[in-house]
Tab-separated table of C-alpha atoms in Angstrom:
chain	number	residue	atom	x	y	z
A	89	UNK	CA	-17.027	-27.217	46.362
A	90	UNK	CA	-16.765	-23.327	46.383
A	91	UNK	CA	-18.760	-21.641	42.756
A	92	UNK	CA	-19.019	-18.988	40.836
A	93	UNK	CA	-22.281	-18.169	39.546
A	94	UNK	CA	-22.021	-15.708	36.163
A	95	UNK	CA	-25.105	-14.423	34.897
A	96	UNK	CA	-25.105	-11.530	31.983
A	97	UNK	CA	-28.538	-8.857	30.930
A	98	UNK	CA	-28.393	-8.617	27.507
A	99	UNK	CA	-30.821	-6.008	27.075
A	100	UNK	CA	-31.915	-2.729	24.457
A	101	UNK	CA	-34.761	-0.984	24.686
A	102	UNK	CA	-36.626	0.265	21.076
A	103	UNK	CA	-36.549	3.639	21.377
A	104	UNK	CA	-39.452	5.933	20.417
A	105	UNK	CA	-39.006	8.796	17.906
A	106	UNK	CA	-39.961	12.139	18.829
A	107	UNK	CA	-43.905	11.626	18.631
A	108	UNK	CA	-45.404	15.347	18.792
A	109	UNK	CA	-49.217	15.835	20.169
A	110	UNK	CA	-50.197	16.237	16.298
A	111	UNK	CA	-49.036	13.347	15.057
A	112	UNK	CA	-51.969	11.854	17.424
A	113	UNK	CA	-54.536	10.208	14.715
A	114	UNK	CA	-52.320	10.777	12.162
A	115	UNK	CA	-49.070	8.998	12.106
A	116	UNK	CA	-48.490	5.633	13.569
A	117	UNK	CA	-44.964	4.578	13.263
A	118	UNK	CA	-43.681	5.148	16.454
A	119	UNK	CA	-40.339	3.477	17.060
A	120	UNK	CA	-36.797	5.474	15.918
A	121	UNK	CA	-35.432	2.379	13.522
A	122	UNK	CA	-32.717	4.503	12.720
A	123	UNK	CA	-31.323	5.105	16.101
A	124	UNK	CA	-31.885	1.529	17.388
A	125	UNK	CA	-30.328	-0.056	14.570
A	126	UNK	CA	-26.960	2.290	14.984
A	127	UNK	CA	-27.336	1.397	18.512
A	128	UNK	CA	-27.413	-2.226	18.362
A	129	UNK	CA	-25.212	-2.215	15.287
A	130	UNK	CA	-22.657	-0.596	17.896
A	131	UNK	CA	-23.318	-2.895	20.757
A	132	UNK	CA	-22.782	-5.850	18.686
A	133	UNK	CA	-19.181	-4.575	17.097
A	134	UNK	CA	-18.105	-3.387	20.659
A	135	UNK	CA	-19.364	-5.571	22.977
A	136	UNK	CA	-21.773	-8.590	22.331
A	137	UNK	CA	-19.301	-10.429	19.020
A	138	UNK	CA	-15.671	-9.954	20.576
A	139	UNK	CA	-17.169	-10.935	24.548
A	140	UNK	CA	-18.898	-13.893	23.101
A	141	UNK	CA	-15.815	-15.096	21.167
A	142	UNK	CA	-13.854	-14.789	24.012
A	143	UNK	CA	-16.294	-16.993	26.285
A	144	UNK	CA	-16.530	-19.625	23.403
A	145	UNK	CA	-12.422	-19.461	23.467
A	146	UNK	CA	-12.689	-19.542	27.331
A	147	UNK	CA	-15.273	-22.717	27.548
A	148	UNK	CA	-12.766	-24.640	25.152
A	149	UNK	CA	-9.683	-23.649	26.775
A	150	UNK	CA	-11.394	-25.560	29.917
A	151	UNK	CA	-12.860	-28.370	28.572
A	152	UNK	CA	-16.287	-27.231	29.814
A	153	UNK	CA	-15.408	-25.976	33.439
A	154	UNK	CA	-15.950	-22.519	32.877
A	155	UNK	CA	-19.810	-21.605	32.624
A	156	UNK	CA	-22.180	-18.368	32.197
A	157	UNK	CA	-25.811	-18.125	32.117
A	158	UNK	CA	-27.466	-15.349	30.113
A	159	UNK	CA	-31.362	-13.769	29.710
A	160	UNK	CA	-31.582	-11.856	26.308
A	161	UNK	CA	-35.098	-9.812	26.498
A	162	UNK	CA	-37.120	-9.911	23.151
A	163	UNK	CA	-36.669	-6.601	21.977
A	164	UNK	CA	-33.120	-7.049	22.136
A	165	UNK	CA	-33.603	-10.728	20.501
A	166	UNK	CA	-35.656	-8.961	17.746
A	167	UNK	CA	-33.498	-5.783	16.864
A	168	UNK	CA	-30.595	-8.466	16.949
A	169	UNK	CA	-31.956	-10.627	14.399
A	170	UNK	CA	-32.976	-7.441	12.110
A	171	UNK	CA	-29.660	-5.818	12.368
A	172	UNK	CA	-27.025	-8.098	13.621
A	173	UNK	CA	-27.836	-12.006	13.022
A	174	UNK	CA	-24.230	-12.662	13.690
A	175	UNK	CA	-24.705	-11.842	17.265
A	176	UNK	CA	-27.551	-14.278	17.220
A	177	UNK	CA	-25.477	-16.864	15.788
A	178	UNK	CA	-22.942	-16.309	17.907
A	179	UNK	CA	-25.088	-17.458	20.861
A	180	UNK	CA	-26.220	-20.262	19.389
A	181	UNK	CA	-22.893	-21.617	19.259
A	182	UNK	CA	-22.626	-20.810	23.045
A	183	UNK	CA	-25.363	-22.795	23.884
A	184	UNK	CA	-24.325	-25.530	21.857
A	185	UNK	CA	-21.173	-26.184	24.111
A	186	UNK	CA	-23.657	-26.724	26.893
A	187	UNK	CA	-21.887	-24.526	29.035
A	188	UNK	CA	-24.696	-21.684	28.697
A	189	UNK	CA	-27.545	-21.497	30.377
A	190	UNK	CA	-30.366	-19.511	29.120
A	191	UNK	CA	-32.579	-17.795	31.238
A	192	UNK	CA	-36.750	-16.773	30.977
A	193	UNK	CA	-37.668	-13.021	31.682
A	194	UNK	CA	-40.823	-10.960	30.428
A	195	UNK	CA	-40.465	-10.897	26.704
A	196	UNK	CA	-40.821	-7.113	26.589
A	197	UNK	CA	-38.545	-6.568	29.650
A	198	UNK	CA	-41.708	-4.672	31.054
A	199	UNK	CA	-43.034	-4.028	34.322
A	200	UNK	CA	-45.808	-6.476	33.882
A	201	UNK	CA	-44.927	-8.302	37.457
A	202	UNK	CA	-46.128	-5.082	39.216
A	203	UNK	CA	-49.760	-4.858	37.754
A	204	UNK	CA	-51.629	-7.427	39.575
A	205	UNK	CA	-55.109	-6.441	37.632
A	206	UNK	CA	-53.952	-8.301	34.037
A	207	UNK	CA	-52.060	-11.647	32.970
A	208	UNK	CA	-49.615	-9.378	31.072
A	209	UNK	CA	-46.727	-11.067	32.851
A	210	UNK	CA	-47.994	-14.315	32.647
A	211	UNK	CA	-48.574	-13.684	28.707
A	212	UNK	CA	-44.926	-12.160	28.715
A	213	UNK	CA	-43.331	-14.488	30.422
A	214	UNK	CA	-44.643	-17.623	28.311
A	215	UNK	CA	-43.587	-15.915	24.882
A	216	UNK	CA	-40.414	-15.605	25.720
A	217	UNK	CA	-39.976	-18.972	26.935
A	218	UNK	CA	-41.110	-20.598	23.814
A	219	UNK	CA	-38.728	-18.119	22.033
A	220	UNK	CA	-35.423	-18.894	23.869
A	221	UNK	CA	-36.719	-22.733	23.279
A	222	UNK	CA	-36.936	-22.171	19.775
A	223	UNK	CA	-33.437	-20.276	19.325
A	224	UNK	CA	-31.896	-22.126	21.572
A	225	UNK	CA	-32.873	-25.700	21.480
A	226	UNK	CA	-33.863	-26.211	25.170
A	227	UNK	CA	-36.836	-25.129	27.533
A	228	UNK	CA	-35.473	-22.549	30.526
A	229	UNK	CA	-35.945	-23.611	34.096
A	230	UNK	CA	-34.114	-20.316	35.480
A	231	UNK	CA	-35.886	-17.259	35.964
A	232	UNK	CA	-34.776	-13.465	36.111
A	233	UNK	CA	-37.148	-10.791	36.350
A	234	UNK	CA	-37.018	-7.259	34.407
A	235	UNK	CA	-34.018	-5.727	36.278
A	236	UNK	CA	-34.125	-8.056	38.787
A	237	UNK	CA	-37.574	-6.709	40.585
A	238	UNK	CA	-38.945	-9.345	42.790
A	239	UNK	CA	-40.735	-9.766	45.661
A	240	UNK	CA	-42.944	-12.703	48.135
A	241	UNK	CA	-46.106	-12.100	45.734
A	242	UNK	CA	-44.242	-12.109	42.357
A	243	UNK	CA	-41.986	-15.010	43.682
A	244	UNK	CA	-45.355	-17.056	43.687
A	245	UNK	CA	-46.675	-16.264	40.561
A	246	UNK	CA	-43.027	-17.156	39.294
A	247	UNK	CA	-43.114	-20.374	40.397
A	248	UNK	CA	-46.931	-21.072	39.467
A	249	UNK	CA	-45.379	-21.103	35.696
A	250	UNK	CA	-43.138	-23.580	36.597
A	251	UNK	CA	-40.066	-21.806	37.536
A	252	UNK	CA	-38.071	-23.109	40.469
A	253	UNK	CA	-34.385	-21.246	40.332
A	254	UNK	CA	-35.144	-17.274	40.917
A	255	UNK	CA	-32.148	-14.785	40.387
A	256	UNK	CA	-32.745	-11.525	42.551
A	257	UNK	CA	-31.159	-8.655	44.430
A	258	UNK	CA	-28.771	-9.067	47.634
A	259	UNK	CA	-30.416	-5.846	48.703
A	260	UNK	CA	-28.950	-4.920	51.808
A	261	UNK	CA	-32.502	-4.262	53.668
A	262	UNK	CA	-33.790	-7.919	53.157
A	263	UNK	CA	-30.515	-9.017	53.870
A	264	UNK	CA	-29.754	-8.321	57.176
A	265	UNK	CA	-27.222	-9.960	58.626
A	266	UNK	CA	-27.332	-12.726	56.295
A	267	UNK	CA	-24.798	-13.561	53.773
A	268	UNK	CA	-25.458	-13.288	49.408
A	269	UNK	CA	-23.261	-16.303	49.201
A	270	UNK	CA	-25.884	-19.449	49.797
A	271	UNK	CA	-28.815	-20.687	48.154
A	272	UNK	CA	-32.175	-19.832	49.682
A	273	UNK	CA	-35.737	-20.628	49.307
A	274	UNK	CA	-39.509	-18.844	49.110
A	275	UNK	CA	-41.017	-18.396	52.479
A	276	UNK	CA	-44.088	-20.323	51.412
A	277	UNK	CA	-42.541	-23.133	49.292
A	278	UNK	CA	-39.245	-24.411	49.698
A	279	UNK	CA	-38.823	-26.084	46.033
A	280	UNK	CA	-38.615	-22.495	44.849
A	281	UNK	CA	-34.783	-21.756	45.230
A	282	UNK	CA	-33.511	-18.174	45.350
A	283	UNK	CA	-30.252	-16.860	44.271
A	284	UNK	CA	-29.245	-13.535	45.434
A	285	UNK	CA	-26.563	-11.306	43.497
A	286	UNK	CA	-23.318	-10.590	45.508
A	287	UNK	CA	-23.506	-6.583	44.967
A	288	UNK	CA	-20.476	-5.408	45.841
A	289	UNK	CA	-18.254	-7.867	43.590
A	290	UNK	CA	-20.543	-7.608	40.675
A	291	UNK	CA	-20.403	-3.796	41.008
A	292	UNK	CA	-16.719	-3.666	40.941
A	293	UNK	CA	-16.918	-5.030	37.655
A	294	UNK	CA	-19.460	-2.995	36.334
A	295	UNK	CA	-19.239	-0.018	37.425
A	296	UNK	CA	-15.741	0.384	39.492
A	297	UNK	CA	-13.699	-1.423	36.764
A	298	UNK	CA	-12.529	1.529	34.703
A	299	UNK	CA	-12.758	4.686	37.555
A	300	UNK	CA	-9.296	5.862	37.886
A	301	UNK	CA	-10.940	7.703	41.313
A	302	UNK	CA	-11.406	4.311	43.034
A	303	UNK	CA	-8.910	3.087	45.680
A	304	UNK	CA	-8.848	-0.364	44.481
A	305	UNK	CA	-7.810	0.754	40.631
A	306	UNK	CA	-6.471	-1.197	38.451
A	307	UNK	CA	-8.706	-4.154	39.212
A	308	UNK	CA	-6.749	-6.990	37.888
A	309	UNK	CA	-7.808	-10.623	37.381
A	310	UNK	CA	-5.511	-12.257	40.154
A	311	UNK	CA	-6.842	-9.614	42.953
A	312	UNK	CA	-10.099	-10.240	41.950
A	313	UNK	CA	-10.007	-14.403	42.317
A	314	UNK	CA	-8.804	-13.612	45.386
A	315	UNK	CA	-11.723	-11.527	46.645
A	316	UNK	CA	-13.762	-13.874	45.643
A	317	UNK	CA	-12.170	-16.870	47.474
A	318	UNK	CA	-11.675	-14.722	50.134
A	319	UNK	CA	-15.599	-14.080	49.815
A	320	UNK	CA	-16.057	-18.051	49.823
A	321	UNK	CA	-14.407	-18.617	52.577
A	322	UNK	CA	-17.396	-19.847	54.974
A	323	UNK	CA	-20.027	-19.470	52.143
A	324	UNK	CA	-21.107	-21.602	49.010
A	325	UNK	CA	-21.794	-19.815	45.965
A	326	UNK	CA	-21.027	-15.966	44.343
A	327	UNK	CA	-23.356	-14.841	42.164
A	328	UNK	CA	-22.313	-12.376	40.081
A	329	UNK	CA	-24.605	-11.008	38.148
A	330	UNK	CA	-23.932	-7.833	35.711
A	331	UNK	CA	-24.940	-6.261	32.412
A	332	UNK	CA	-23.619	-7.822	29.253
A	333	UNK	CA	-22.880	-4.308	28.406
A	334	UNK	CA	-19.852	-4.000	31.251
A	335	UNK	CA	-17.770	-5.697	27.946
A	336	UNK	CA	-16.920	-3.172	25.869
A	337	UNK	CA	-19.594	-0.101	26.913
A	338	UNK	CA	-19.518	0.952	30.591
A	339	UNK	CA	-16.100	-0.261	30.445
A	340	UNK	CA	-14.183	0.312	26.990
A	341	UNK	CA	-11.665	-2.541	25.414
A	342	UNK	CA	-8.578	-0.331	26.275
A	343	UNK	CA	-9.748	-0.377	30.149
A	344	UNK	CA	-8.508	-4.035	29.862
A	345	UNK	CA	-11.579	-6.062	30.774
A	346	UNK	CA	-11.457	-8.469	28.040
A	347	UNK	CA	-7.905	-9.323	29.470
A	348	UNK	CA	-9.560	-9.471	33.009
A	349	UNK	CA	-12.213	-11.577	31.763
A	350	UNK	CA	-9.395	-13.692	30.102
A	351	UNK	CA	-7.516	-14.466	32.913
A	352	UNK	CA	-9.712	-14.622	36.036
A	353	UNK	CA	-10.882	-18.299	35.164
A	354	UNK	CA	-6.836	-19.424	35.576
A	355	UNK	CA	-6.530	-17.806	38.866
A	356	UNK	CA	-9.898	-20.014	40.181
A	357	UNK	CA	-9.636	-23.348	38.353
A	358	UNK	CA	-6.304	-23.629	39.755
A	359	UNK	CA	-7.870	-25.231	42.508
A	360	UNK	CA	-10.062	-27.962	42.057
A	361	UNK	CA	-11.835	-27.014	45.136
A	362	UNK	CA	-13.686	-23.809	42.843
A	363	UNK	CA	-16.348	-24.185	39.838
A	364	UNK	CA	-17.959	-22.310	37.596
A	365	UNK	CA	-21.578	-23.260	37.635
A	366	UNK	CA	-25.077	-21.643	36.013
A	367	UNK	CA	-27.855	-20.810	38.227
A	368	UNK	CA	-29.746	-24.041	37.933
A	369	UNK	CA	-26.561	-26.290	38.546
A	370	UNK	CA	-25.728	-23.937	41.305
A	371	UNK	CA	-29.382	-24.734	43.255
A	372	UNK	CA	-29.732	-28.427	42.918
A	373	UNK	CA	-26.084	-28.611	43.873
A	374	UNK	CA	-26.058	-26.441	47.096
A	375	UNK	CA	-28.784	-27.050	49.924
A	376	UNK	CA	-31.186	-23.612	51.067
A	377	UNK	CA	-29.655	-22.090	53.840
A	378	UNK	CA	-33.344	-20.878	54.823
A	379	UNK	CA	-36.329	-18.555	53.931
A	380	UNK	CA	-35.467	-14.799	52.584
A	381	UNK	CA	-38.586	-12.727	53.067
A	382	UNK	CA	-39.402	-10.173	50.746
A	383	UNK	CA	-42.315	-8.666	51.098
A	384	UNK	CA	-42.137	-5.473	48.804
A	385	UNK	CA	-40.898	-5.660	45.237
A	386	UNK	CA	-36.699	-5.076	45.586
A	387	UNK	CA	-34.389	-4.840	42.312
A	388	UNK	CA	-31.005	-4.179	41.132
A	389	UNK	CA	-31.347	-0.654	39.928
A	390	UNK	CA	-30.063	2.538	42.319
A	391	UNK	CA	-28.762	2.995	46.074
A	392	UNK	CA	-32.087	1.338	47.215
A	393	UNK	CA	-32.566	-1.342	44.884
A	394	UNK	CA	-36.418	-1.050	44.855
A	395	UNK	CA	-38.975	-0.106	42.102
A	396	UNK	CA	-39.260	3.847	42.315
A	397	UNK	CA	-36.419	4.167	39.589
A	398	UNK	CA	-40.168	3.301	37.243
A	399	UNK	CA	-42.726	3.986	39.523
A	400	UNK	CA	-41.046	6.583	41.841
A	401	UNK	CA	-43.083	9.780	40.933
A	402	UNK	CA	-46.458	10.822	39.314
A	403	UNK	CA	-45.593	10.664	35.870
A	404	UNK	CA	-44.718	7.105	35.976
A	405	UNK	CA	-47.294	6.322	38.099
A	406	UNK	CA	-50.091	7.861	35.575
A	407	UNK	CA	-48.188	6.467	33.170
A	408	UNK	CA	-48.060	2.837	34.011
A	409	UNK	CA	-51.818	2.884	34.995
A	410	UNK	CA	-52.578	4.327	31.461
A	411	UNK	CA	-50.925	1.483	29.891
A	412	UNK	CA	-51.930	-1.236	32.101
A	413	UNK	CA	-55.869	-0.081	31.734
A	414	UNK	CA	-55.363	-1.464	28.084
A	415	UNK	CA	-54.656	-4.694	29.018
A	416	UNK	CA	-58.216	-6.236	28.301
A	417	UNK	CA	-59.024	-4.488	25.512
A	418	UNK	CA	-55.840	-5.064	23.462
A	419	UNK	CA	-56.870	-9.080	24.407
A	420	UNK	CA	-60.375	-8.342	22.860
A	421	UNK	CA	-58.872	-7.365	19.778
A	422	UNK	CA	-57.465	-10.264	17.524
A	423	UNK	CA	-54.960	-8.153	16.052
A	424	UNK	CA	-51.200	-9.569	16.006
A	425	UNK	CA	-49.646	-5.773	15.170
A	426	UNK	CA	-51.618	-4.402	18.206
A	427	UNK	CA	-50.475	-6.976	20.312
A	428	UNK	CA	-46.916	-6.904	19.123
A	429	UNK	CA	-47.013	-2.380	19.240
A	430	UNK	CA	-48.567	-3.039	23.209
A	431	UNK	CA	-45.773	-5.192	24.162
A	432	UNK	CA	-43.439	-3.114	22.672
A	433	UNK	CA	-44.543	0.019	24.324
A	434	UNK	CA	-44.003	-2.122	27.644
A	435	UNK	CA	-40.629	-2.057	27.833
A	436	UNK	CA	-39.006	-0.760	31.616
A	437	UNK	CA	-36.894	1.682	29.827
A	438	UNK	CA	-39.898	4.065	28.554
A	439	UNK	CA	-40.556	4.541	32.224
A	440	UNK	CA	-37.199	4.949	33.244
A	441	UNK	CA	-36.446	8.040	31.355
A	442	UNK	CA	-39.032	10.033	33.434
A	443	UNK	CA	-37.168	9.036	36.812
A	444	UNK	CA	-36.356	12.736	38.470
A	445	UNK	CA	-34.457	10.397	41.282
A	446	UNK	CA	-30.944	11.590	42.197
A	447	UNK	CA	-28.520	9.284	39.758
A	448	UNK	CA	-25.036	8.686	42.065
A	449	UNK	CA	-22.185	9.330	39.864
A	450	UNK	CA	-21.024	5.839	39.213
A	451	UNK	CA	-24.356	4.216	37.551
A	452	UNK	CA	-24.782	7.767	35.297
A	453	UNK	CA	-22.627	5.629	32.758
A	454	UNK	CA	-25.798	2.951	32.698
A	455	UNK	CA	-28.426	5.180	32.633
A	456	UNK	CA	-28.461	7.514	29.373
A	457	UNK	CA	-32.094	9.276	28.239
A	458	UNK	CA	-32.778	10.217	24.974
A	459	UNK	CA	-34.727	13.208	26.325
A	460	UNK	CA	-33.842	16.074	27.697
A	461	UNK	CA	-35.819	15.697	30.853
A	462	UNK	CA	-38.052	13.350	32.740
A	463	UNK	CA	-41.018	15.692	31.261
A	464	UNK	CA	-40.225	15.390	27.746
A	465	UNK	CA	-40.057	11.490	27.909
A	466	UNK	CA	-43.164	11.572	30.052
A	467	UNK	CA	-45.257	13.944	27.297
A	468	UNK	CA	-43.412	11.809	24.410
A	469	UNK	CA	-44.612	8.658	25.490
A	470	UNK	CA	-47.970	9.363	26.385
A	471	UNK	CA	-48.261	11.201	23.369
A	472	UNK	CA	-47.399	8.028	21.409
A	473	UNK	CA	-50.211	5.978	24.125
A	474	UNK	CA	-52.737	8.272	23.478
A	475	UNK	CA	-52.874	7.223	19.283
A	476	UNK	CA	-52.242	3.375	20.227
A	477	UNK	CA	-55.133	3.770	22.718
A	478	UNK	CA	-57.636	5.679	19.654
A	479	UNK	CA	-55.919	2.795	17.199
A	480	UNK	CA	-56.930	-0.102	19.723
A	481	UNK	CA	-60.527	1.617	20.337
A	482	UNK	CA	-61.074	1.526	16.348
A	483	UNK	CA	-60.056	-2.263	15.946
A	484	UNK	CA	-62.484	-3.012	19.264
A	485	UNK	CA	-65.300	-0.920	17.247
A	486	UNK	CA	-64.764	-2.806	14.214
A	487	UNK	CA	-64.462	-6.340	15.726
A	488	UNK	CA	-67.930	-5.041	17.470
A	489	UNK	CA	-69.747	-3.723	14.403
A	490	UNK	CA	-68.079	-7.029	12.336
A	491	UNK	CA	-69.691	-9.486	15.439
A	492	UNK	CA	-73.346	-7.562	15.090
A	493	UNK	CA	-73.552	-7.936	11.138
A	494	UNK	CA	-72.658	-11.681	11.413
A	495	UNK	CA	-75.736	-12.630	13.692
C-alpha cells in the first residue's frame, strides 16, 4: 500500500483593537469583535462551508476511501460557534462519516510548548482535548503543535499526555538525506510515531497553486497524482499537510482548486495499490523507518522552518517573557474571565505581527498584520498586557485580603 496523508489548520486568531497607553486602567475590552466576526463570517462563506461540502460529497462518492484529518484551534472553534454555527455543524457531519480525524493542539494556538517554567501547555493542551471530544464525539490520539513547532524536549512532554502520532515539519536541516515519505519515531521512545510533512507538494498547493509566475502553472489534478506516485515510488506515505485556508483564500474559487480538489482522488483510487489514510491509520499501518533527531524547536512557518518568525527579535522576546511571568499568578486567581482573557492573549499570531524577518514573496499571501509595523503591534499588545497584568494583580489582592478576613 502507497497513502496519502491529508491534514488541514483551521485556524483565526482574535484580533486586538487598537488599545492606546490610556486606555491602561481604564478600559478592558480588548478584542476587535467587529473585525473578527467579518473575518470569520468571510472565511466561512469562502472557504470553510463550500470545501467541507465538497469533502462530505467526496467521502460519499468513495464509499469511505477518501480521508482528511483536521486540528481546529479554540479561538477559531469559539468565533465559529458565535458567528458561523453552520461551519460547526458542518464538521460534525464530517466526523460522523468516520472518515475525519480530529486532531489535539494548544487550545489557544499559543506558544506555550516553548516556556518550560509553567504547565501552560499542558493546561492548553488538555482543554482542547476535552473540547474536540465534546464536539466531536471521540477522544484525539493525533497531535499537531501550534504551527507545527516541535522539537526532542516538546516531543516528550507530548507524549507524557498520552499522545503517540506527532505531525511535524520535513525541515530540510533535520532531514538530511532522509526521505518525508515514512513513518518515524522519538529518539528516546519508539511508541511515539512521527509524521513529517512532505514540503514541497504541500507547498505547491498552498502557495504555488494560483502564481501565474511559476513554471509548473496550471497545476492540474492528473499532474499532481502523478507527482505524488511518482513521490511514492520507493517510499510509504505523503503527508500533506496545508492550511484549510488554501480553499478559497490564498487561492480564490476561480483559480480552480475546488475542481483540483474534486478530481485528484479519481486519478489515485484508480489503483487499488493507493489510500487515503489519517495520521493515526497512517502510523499503526506503516512500520518507523528509524529515529529523527530534533534537538531545537523546528516548524512550518518561513525559509527556515524554526521559531524566530515569534521569538526572532527583542520585542517578541520581551514580549513572550512578559506574558509567560503571569503564568502562576493568573493560576492563583480563581477567576474563569481571567483565565479565559490569558489564554486568549496567547495566541501565536499576537507575536507574529512584530516579526521584522524578511517575508519571501510567495507566503506574503499567508501572513497579513493588522498593524502597520512590527512596532505598533509590539506597543499595542503590551499596551493591552500591561492592564490584564494591573487587572490580574487586583483579583490576587482581593483573593488575599478575602483569605485574611476569613481566618
Amino acid at each position: 500500500m502507497k497513502a496519502i496523508c491529508f491534514y488541514f489548520e483551521v485556524h483565526h486568531p482574535e484580533q486586538l483593537r487598537r488599545y492606546h497607553f490610556f486606555d491602561i486602567g481604564k478600559q478592558h475590552d480588548y478584542f476587535d469583535y467587529y473585525l473578527n466576526r467579518t473575518e470569520i463570517e468571510q472565511l466561512a462563506k469562502d472557504c470553510y462551508l463550500p470545501a467541507n461540502k465538497l469533502l462530505t460529497e467526496l467521502i460519499e462518492q468513495y464509499k469511505g476511501r477518501f480521508k482528511v484529518a483536521f486540528s481546529i484551534s479554540g479561538s477559531a472553534i469559539e468565533l465559529l460557534e458565535l458567528h458561523a454555527p453552520e461551519v460547526i455543524h458542518s464538521f460534525q457531519a464530517l466526523a460522523k462519516t468516520g472518515c475525519v480525524e480530529f486532531l489535539c493542539e494548544p487550545y489557544a494556538h499559543s506558544l506555550s510548548s516553548l516556556s518550560n517554567d509553567t504547565t501552560e501547555f499542558e493546561k492548553d493542551v488538555k482543554r482542547h482535548s476535552l473540547c474536540i471530544e465534546q464536539l466531536f464525539g471521540k477522544t484525539p490520539t493525533a497531535f499537531r503543535n501550534t504551527s507545527l513547532i516541535y522539537s526532542d524536549s516538546i516531543g516528550e512532554r507530548i507524549a507524557r499526555l498520552g499522545f503517540h502520532t506527532i505531525l511535524t515539519e520535513g525541515a530540510k536541516h533535520i532531514l538530511g538525506w532522509r526521505n518525508p515519505n515514512f513513518v518515524y519515531h522519538h529518539p528516546n521512545n519508539n511508541k511515539v510515531k512521527i509524521l513529517l510533512k512532505n514540503s514541497k507538494l504541500s507547498d505547491d498547493i498552498s502557495l504555488r497553486f494560483s502564481s501565474r509566475e511559476w513554471n509548473e502553472y496550471p497545476l492540474t489534478a492528473e499532474k499532481y497524482a502523478y507527482w505524488l506516485k511518482e513521490s511514492l515510488r520507493d517510499s510509504d506515505v505523503v503527508n500533506l499537510f496545508l492550511r484549510y485556508q488554501a480553499f478559497g483564500k490564498y487561492n480564490l474559487p476561480e483559480s480552480g482548486i475546488f475542481d483540483f480538489l474534486r478530481y485528484l482522488p479519481h486519478y489515485l483510487l484508480d489503483e487499488e495499490e493507493y489510500a487515503f489514510l489519517t495520521p493515526s491509520e497512517a502510523t499503526k499501518t506503516f512500520p518507523s523507518m528509524e529515529a529523527i533527531y530534533v534537538p531545537n524547536p523546528i516548524s512550518w512557518t518561513d525559509e527556515e522552518r524554526d521559531i524566530t518568525p515569534w521569538l526572532g527579535n527583542e520585542l517578541q522576546e520581551n514580549a513572550f517573557e512578559e506574558l509567560f511571568a503571569l503564568s502562576k499568578k493568573v493560576e492563583s486567581v480563581p477567576d474563569d474571565t481571567l483565565h479565559r482573557t490569558y489564554s486568549r492573549l496567547q495566541c501565536s499570531n499576537h507575536f507574529n505581527y512584530m516579526s521584522t524577518k524578511f517575508i519571501p514573496v510567495e507566503q506574503r499571501l499567508k501572513k497579513v498584520s493588522p498593524y502597520p509595523s512590527p512596532y505598533d503591534a509590539y506597543i499595542n499588545y503590551m499596551n493591552v498586557l500591561s492592564d490584564f497584568t494591573l487587572e490580574v494583580d487586583k483579583a490576587l489582592a482581593k483573593e488575599i485580603r478575602s483569605g485574611v478576613s476569613l481566618q
